[in-house]
XYZ file of N, CA and C in Angstrom:
180
model
N 0.822 -1.195 0.000
C 0.000 0.000 0.000
C 0.869 1.263 0.000
N 1.942 1.281 0.804
C 2.819 2.447 0.860
C 3.487 2.711 -0.478
N 3.814 1.626 -1.202
C 4.440 1.797 -2.515
C 3.470 2.468 -3.475
N 2.193 2.142 -3.370
C 1.177 2.774 -4.208
C 1.099 4.274 -3.949
N 1.144 4.665 -2.699
C 1.091 6.083 -2.341
C 2.341 6.790 -2.851
N 3.503 6.165 -2.691
C 4.749 6.756 -3.167
C 4.732 6.904 -4.683
N 4.195 5.914 -5.385
C 4.104 5.989 -6.841
C 3.194 7.132 -7.276
N 2.087 7.316 -6.576
C 1.165 8.409 -6.891
C 1.836 9.757 -6.707
N 2.567 9.913 -5.606
C 3.271 11.162 -5.345
C 4.335 11.416 -6.401
N 5.008 10.365 -6.825
C 6.013 10.508 -7.875
C 5.371 10.929 -9.188
N 4.200 10.374 -9.481
C 3.492 10.753 -10.704
C 3.059 12.210 -10.664
N 2.570 12.652 -9.518
C 2.155 14.049 -9.358
C 3.372 14.958 -9.525
N 4.481 14.604 -8.873
C 5.685 15.408 -8.967
C 6.170 15.474 -10.422
N 6.177 14.339 -11.098
C 6.604 14.295 -12.500
C 5.717 15.136 -13.398
N 4.427 15.070 -13.181
C 3.491 15.863 -13.988
C 3.705 17.355 -13.749
N 3.948 17.721 -12.488
C 4.181 19.127 -12.179
C 5.497 19.613 -12.778
N 6.500 18.750 -12.842
C 7.757 19.131 -13.479
C 7.546 19.352 -14.981
N 6.695 18.562 -15.602
C 6.384 18.777 -17.023
C 5.655 20.107 -17.221
N 4.745 20.412 -16.312
C 4.034 21.695 -16.383
C 5.017 22.841 -16.146
N 5.978 22.624 -15.249
C 7.012 23.633 -15.017
C 7.777 23.924 -16.308
N 8.055 22.886 -17.070
C 8.772 23.089 -18.329
C 7.948 23.926 -19.306
N 6.639 23.730 -19.311
C 5.775 24.578 -20.136
C 5.891 26.038 -19.706
N 5.948 26.259 -18.409
C 6.116 27.611 -17.872
C 7.459 28.197 -18.310
N 8.515 27.412 -18.174
C 9.848 27.886 -18.549
C 9.962 28.164 -20.043
N 9.223 27.412 -20.846
C 9.227 27.608 -22.301
C 8.316 28.749 -22.731
N 7.591 29.334 -21.774
C 6.706 30.449 -22.091
C 5.365 30.025 -22.663
N 5.032 28.756 -22.525
C 3.771 28.249 -23.058
C 2.584 28.554 -22.142
N 2.843 28.676 -20.846
C 1.785 29.055 -19.904
C 2.322 30.189 -19.023
N 1.460 31.088 -18.589
C 1.915 32.196 -17.737
C 2.242 31.724 -16.311
N 3.051 32.503 -15.633
C 3.488 32.155 -14.282
C 2.365 31.986 -13.293
N 1.345 32.838 -13.397
C 0.252 32.732 -12.418
C -0.502 31.417 -12.563
N -0.597 30.892 -13.760
C -1.270 29.607 -13.969
C -0.449 28.493 -13.310
N 0.844 28.536 -13.539
C 1.730 27.532 -12.954
C 1.685 27.587 -11.427
N 1.754 28.780 -10.857
C 1.700 28.916 -9.400
C 0.369 28.437 -8.835
N -0.733 28.705 -9.541
C -2.043 28.227 -9.080
C -2.113 26.705 -9.075
N -1.520 26.082 -10.091
C -1.496 24.612 -10.137
C -0.677 24.078 -8.969
N 0.476 24.685 -8.706
C 1.308 24.244 -7.589
C 0.588 24.401 -6.253
N -0.151 25.481 -6.101
C -0.883 25.695 -4.841
C -1.895 24.588 -4.585
N -2.455 24.051 -5.652
C -3.432 22.958 -5.495
C -2.784 21.697 -4.921
N -1.482 21.514 -5.165
C -0.796 20.296 -4.747
C 0.228 20.539 -3.646
N 0.238 21.728 -3.044
C 1.265 22.044 -2.064
C 1.220 21.162 -0.825
N 0.086 20.545 -0.537
C 0.028 19.646 0.619
C 0.570 18.251 0.301
N 0.767 17.957 -0.986
C 1.252 16.640 -1.396
C 2.725 16.636 -1.787
N 3.247 17.778 -2.188
C 4.630 17.867 -2.651
C 5.303 19.082 -2.035
N 6.618 19.132 -2.159
C 7.391 20.265 -1.668
C 7.532 21.282 -2.805
N 6.812 22.386 -2.724
C 6.806 23.362 -3.815
C 8.134 24.093 -3.958
N 8.995 24.016 -2.958
C 10.287 24.698 -3.068
C 11.197 24.028 -4.098
N 10.808 22.867 -4.603
C 11.573 22.194 -5.656
C 11.321 22.790 -7.034
N 10.458 23.775 -7.113
C 10.088 24.346 -8.397
C 10.653 25.746 -8.564
N 10.946 26.102 -9.808
C 11.637 27.346 -10.159
C 10.971 28.587 -9.591
N 9.689 28.712 -9.693
C 9.037 29.960 -9.286
C 9.023 30.145 -7.774
N 9.415 29.108 -7.010
C 9.461 29.238 -5.557
C 10.879 29.194 -5.000
N 11.880 29.071 -5.879
C 13.261 29.078 -5.404
C 13.686 30.502 -5.106
N 14.485 30.651 -4.079
C 14.977 31.987 -3.709
C 16.071 32.392 -4.676
N 16.063 33.665 -5.030
C 17.109 34.198 -5.874
C 18.349 34.421 -5.023
N 19.478 34.603 -5.664
C 20.745 34.736 -4.962
C 20.786 35.914 -4.003
N 20.040 36.975 -4.283
C 20.060 38.137 -3.412
C 19.145 37.971 -2.201
N 18.495 36.806 -2.065
C 17.667 36.538 -0.899
C 16.203 36.863 -1.083
N 15.826 37.461 -2.199
C 14.419 37.767 -2.452
C 13.806 36.663 -3.283
N 12.484 36.519 -3.167
C 11.777 35.530 -3.977
C 11.425 36.092 -5.314
């Protein structure tokens, strides 16, 4: 059962990474990508995604 849950989380993470690539390619706007991430923030760590990484100067 635990493997099933882990597989589901991996699938969600993988799908979100593909959506992130659409954002990086300019195919979808940033607000759409951030809204999608907010829907899954309780299931995954959103800090793994580009729009939530801190910039070098310490600002988001």
